[in-house]
mmCIF file of C-alpha atoms and ligand atoms in Angstrom:
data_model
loop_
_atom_site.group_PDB
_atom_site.id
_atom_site.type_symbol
_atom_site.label_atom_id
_atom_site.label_comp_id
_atom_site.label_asym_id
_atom_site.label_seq_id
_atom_site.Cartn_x
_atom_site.Cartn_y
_atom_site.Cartn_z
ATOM 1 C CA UNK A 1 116.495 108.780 130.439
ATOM 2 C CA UNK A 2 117.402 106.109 128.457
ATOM 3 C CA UNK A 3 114.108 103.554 128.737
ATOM 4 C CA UNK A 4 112.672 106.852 127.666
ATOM 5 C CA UNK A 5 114.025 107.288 124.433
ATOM 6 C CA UNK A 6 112.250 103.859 123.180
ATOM 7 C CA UNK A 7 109.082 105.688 124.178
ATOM 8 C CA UNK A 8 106.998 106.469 121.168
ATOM 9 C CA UNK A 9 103.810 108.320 122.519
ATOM 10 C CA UNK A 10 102.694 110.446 120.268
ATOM 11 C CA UNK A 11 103.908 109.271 117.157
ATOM 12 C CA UNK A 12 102.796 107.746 114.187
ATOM 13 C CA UNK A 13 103.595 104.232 112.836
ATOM 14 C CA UNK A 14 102.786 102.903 109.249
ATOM 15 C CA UNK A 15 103.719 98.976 109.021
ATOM 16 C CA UNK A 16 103.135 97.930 105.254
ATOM 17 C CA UNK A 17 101.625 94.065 105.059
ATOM 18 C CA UNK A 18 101.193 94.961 109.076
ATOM 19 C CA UNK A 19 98.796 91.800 108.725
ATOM 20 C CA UNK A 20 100.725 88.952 109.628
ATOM 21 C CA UNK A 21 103.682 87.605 110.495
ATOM 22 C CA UNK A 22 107.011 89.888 111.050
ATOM 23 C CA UNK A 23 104.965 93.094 110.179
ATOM 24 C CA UNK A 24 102.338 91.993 112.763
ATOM 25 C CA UNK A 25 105.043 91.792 115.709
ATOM 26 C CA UNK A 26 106.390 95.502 114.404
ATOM 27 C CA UNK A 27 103.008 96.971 114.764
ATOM 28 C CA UNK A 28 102.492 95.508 118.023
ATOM 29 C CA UNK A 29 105.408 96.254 119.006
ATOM 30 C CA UNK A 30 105.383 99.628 117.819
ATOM 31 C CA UNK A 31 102.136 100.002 119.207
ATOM 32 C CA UNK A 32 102.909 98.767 122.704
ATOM 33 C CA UNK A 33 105.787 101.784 123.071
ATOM 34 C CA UNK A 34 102.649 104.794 122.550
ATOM 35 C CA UNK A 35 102.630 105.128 118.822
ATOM 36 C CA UNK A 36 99.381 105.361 116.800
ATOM 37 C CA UNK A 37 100.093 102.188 114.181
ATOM 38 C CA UNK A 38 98.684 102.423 110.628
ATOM 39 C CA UNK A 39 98.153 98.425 109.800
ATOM 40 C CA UNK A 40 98.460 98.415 105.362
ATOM 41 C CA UNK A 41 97.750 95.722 104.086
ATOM 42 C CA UNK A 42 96.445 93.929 100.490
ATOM 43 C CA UNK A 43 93.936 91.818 101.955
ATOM 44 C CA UNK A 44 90.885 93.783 104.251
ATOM 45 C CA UNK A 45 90.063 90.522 106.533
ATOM 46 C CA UNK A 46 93.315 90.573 107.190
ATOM 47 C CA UNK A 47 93.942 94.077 107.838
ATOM 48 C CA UNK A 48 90.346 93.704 110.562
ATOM 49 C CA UNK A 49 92.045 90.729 112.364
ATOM 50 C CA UNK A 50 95.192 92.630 113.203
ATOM 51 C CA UNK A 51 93.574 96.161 113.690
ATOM 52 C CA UNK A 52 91.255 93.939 116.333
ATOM 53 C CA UNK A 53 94.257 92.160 117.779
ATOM 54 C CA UNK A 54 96.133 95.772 118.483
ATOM 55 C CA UNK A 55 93.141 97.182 120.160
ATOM 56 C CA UNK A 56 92.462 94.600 122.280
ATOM 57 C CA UNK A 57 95.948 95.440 123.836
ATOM 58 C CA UNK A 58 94.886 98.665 123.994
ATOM 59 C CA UNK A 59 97.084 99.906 120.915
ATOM 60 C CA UNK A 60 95.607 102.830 118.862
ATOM 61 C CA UNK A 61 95.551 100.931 116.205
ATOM 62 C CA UNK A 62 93.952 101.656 112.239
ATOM 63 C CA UNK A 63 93.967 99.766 109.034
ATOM 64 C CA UNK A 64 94.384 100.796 105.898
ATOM 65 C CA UNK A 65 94.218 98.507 102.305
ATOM 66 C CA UNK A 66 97.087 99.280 100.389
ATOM 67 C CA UNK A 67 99.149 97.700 97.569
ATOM 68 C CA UNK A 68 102.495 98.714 98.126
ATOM 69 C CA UNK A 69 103.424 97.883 94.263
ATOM 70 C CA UNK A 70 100.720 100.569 92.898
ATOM 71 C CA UNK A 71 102.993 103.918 93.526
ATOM 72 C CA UNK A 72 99.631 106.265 92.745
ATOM 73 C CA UNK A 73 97.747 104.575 96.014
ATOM 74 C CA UNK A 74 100.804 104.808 98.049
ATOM 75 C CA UNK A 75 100.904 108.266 97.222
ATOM 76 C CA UNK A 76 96.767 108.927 97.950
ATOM 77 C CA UNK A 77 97.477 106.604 101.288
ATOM 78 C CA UNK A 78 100.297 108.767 102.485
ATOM 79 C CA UNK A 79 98.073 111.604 101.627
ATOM 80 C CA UNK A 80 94.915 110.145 103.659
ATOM 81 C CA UNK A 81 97.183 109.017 106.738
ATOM 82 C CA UNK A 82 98.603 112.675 107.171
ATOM 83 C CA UNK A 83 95.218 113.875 106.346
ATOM 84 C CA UNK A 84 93.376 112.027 109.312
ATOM 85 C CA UNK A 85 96.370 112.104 111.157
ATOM 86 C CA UNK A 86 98.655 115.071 111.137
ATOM 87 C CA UNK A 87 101.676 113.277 110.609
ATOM 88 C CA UNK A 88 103.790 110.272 110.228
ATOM 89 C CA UNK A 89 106.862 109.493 111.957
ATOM 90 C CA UNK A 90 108.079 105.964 111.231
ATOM 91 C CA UNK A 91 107.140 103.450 108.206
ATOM 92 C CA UNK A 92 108.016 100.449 108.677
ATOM 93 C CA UNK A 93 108.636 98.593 105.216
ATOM 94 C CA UNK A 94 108.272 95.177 105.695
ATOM 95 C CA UNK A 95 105.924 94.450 102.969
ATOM 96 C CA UNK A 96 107.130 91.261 101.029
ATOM 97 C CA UNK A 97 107.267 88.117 98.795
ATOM 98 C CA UNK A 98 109.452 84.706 99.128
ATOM 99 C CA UNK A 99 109.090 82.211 96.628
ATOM 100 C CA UNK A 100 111.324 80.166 96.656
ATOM 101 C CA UNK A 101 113.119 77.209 95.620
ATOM 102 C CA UNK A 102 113.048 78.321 91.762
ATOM 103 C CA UNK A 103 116.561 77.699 89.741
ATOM 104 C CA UNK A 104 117.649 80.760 87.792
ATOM 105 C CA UNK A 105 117.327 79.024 84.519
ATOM 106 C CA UNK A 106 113.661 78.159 85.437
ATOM 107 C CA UNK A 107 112.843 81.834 86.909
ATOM 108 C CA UNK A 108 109.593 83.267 84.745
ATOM 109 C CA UNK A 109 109.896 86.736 83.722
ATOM 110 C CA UNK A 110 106.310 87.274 85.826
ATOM 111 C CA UNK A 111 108.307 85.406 89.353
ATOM 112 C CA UNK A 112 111.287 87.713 88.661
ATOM 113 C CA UNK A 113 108.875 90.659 88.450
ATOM 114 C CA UNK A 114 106.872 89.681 91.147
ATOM 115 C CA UNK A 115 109.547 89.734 93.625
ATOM 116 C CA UNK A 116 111.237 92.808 92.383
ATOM 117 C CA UNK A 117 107.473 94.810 92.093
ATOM 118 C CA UNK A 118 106.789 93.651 95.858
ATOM 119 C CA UNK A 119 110.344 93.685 97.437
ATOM 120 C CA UNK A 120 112.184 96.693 95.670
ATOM 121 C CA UNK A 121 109.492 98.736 93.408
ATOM 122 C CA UNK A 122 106.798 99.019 96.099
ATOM 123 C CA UNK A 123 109.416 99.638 98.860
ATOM 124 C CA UNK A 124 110.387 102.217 97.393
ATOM 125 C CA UNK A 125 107.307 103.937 96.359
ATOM 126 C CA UNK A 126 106.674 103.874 100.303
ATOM 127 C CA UNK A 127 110.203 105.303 100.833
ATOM 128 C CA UNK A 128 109.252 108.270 98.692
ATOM 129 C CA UNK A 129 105.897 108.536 99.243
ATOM 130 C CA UNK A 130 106.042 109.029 102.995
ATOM 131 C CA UNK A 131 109.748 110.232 103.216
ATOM 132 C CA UNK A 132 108.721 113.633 101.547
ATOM 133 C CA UNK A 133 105.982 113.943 104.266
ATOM 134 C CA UNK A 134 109.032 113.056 107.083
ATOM 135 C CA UNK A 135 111.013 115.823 105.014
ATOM 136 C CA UNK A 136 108.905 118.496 105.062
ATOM 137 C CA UNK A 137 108.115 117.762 108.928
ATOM 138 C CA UNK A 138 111.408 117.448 109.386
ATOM 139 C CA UNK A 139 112.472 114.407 110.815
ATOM 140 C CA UNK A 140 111.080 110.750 110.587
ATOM 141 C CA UNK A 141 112.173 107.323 110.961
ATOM 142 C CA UNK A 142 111.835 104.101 107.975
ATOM 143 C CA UNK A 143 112.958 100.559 108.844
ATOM 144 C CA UNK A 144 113.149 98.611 106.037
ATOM 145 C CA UNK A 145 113.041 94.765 106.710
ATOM 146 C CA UNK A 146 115.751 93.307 104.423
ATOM 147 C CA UNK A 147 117.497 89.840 104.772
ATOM 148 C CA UNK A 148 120.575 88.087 105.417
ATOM 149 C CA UNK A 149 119.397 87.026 101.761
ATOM 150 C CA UNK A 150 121.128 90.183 101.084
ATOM 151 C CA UNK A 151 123.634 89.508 102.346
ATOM 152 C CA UNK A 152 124.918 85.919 101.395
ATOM 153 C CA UNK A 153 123.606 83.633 99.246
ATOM 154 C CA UNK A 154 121.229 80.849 100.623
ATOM 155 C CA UNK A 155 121.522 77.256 100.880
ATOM 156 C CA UNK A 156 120.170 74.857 99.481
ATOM 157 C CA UNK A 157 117.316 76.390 97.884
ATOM 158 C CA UNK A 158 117.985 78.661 94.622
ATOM 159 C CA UNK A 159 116.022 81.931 95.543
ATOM 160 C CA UNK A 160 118.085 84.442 93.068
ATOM 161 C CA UNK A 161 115.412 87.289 92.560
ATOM 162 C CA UNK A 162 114.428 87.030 96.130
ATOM 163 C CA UNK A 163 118.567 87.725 97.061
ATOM 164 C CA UNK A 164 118.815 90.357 94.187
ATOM 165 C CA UNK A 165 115.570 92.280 95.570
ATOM 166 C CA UNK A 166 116.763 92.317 99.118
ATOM 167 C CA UNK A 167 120.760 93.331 98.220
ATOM 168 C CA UNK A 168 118.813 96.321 96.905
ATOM 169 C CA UNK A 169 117.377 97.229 99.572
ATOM 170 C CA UNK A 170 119.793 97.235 101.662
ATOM 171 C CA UNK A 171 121.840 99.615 99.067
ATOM 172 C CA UNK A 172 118.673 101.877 98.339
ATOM 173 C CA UNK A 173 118.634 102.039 102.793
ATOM 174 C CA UNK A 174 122.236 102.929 102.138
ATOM 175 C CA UNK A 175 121.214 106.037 99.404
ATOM 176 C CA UNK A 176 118.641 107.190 101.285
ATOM 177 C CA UNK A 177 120.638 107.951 104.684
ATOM 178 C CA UNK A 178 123.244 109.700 102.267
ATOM 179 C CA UNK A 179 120.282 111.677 100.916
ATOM 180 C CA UNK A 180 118.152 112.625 104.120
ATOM 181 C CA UNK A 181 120.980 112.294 106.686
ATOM 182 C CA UNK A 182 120.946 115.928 107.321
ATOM 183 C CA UNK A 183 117.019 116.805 106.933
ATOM 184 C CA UNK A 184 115.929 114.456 109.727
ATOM 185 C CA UNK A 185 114.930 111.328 108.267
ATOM 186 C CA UNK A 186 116.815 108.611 109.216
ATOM 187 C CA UNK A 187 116.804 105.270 107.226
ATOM 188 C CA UNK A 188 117.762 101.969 108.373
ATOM 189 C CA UNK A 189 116.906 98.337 107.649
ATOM 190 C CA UNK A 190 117.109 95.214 109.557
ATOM 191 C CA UNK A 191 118.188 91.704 108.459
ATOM 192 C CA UNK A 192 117.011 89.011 109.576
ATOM 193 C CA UNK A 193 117.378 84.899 109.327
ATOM 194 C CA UNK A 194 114.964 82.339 108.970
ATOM 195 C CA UNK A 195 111.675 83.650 110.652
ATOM 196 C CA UNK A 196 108.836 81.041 111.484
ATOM 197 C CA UNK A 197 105.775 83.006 109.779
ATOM 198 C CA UNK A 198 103.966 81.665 106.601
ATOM 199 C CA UNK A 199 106.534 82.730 104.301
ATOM 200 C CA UNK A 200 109.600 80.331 105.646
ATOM 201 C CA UNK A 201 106.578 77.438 106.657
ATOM 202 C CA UNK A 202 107.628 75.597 102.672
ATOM 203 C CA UNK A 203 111.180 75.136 104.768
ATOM 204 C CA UNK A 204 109.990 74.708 108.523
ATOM 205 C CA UNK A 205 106.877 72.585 107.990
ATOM 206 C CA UNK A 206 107.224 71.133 104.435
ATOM 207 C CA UNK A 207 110.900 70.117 104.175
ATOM 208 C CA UNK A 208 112.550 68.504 107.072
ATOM 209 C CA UNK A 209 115.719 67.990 104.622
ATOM 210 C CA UNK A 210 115.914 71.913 103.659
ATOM 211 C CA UNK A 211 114.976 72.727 107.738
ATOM 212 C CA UNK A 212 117.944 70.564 109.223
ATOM 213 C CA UNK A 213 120.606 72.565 106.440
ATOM 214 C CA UNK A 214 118.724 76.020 107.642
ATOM 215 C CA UNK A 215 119.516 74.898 111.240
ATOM 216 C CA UNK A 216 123.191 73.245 110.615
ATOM 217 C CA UNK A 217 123.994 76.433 109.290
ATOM 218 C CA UNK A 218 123.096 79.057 111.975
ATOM 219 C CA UNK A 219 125.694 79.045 114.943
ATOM 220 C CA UNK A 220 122.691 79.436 117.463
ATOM 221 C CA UNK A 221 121.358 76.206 115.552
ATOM 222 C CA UNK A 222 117.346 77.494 115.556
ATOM 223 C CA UNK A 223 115.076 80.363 113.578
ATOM 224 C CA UNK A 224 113.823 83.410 114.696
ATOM 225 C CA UNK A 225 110.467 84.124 115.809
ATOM 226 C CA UNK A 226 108.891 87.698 114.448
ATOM 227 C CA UNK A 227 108.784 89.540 118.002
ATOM 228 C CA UNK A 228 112.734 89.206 117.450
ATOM 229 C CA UNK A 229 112.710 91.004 114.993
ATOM 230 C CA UNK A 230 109.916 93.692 115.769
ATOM 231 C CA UNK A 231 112.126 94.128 118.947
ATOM 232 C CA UNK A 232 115.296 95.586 116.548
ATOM 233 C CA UNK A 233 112.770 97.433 114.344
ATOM 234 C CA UNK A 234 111.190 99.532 117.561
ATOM 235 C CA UNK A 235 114.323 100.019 118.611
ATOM 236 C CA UNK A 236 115.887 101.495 114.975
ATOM 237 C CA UNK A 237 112.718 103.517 114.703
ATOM 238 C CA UNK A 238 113.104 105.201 118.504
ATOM 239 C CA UNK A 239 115.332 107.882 119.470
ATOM 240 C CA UNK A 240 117.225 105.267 121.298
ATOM 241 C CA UNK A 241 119.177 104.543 117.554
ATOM 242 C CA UNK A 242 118.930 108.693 116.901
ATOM 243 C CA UNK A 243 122.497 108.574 115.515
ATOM 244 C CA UNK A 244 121.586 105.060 113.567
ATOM 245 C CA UNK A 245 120.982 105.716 109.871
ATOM 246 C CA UNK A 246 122.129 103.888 106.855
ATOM 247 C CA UNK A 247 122.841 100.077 109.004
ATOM 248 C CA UNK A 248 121.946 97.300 108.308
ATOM 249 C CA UNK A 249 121.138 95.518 110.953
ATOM 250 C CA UNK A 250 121.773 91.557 111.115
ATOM 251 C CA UNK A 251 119.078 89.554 113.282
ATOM 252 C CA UNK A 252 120.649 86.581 111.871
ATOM 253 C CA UNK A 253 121.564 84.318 115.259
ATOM 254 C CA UNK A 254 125.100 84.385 113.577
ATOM 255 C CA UNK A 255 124.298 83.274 110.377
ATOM 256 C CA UNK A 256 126.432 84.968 108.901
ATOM 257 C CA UNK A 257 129.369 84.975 111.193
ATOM 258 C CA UNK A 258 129.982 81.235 108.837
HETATM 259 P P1 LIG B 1 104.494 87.005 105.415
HETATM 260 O O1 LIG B 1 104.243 86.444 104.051
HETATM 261 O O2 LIG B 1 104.100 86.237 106.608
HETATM 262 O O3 LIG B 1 103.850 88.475 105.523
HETATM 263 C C1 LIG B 1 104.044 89.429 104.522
HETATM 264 C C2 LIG B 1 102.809 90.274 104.436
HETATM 265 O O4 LIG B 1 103.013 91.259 103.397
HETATM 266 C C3 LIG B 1 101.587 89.448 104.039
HETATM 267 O O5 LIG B 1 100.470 89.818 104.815
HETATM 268 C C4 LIG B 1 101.412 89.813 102.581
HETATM 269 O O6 LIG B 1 100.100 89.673 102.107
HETATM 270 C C5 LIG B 1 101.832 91.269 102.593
HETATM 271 N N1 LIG B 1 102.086 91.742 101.239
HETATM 272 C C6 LIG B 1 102.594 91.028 100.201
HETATM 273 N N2 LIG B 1 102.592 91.767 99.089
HETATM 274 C C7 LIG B 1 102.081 92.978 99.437
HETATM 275 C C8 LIG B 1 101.789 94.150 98.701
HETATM 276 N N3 LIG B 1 102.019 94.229 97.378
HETATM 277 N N4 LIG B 1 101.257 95.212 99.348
HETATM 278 C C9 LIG B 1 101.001 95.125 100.681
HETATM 279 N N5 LIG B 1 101.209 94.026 101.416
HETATM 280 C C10 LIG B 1 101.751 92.961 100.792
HETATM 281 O O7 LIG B 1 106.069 87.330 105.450
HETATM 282 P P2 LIG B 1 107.065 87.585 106.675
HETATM 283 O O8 LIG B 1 106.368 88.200 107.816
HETATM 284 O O9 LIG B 1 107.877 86.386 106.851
HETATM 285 O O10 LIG B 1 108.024 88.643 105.965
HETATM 286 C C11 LIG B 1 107.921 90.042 106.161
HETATM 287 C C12 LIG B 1 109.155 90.691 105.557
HETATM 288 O O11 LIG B 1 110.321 90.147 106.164
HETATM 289 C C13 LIG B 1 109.303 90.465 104.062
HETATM 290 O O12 LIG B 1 109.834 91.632 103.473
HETATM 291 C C14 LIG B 1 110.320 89.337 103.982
HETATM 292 O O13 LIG B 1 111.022 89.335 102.775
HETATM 293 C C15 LIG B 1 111.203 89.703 105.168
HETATM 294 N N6 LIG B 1 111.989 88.604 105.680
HETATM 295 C C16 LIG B 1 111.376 87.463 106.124
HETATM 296 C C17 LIG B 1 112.121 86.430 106.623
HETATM 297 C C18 LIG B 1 111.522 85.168 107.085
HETATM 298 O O14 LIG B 1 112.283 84.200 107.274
HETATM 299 N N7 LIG B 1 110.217 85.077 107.323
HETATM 300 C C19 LIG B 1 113.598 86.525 106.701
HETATM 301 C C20 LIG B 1 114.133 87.776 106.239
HETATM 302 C C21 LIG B 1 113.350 88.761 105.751
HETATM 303 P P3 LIG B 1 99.738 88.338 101.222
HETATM 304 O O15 LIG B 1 99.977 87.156 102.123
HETATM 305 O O16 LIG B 1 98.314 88.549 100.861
HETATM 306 O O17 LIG B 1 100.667 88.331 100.039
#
């Protein structure tokens, strides 16, 4: 009964930047449960080598090019993905940009932007865009990958859009269960600590000073690697979390217990 509710046969999964990294493990993971995963993505080679990756693990697996930030394509896509597939039953927002180490007083209006277009805007055009199709089905599932950025503040490098961005996302989660609590659609978001993928690589493979702070500062004294987090996110998007909406979900390795 209860292996059975983190079954997901039958469904279908939408992973936004599904190409790499933490959105790769989720539709892997996703797609290793049954579900039909819907790898969108900016960058088409990218979007081939993950689609191929899935299938040869025998995941129904289907790519899709998408920039999340352009709210008219993320309507068409939700359009084409219930077209060709009948339905969608968990997205998976984990679409998103780091750059970091920028002071405040140095931040360009086009890096602010950038981080709040990516992080915030576009996750929220995918919130709408494929919530109203959950909605009128009547009952759907979004994880939205936020951070322990949200959370506290990091240290030592300044990152202040990239913590304003996620905060928000972790209140707009919050809305959005309020909202679609009793229609079906249950929001949640996850988040995490440091994650080795190309995003966190400035800290793990370029700065051995910043790295040894990340580690001092985590009671289980390492990072995460992305199946750890795909692992929460197939979880939050099963039945297995069916009265789970509105957490957020800290895969921190007790970050921020300090
Ligand atoms: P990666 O940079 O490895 O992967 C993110 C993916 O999203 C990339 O393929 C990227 O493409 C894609 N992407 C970026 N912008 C868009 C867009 N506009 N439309 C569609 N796809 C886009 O990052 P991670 O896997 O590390 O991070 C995934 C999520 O997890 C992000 O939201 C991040 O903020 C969050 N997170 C990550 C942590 C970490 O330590 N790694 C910790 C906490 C949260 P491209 O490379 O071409 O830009």
């Amino acid at each position: 009964m209860y292996l059975e509710k983190l079954r997901l046969d039958g469904r279908v999964a939408v992973v936004t930047g599904g190409g790499q990294g933490i959105g790769a493990a989720c539709a892997r993971a996703l797609g290793e449960a049954g579900a039909t995963v819907m790898v969108a993505e900016l960058l088409p080679e990218r979007i081939e080598a993950s689609v191929d990756s899935l299938r040869r693990l025998q995941i129904d697996a289907h790519g899709i090019t998408l920039d999340v930030t352009k709210s008219k394509d993320v309507d068409r896509v939700a359009d084409e993905i219930v077209g060709r597939h009948g339905r969608v039953d968990i997205l998976v927002n984990n679409a998103g940009v780091a750059i970091s180490d920028v002071r405040a007083e140095d931040t360009s209006d086009e890096h602010w932007r950038l981080h709040m277009d990516v992080n915030i805007d576009g996750l929220f055009w995918c919130c709408r865009a494929f919530g109203r199709k959950m909605l009128a089905r009547g009952g759907g599932s979004i994880v939205n990958i936020g951070s322990m950025s949200g959370l506290i503040v990091n240290k030592p490098q300044p990152q202040s859009f990239y913590n304003a961005s996620k905060a928000a996302v972790h209140q707009l989660t919050r809305s959005l269960a309020a909202e679609w609590g009793q229609r079906g659609v249950r929001v949640n978001a996850v988040a995490p600590t440091y994650i080795e993928t190309p995003l966190t690589s400035f800290g793990i493979k370029e700065n051995p000073d910043m790295y040894k702070v990340w580690l001092e500062m985590t009671p289980m004294g390492r990072v995460g690697q992305p199946e750890e987090v795909a692992s929460v996110v197939h979880f939050l998007a099963s039945d297995a979390a069916s009265l789970m909406t509105g957490a957020i979900v800290s895969v921190d390795g007790g970050y921020t217990c300090w």
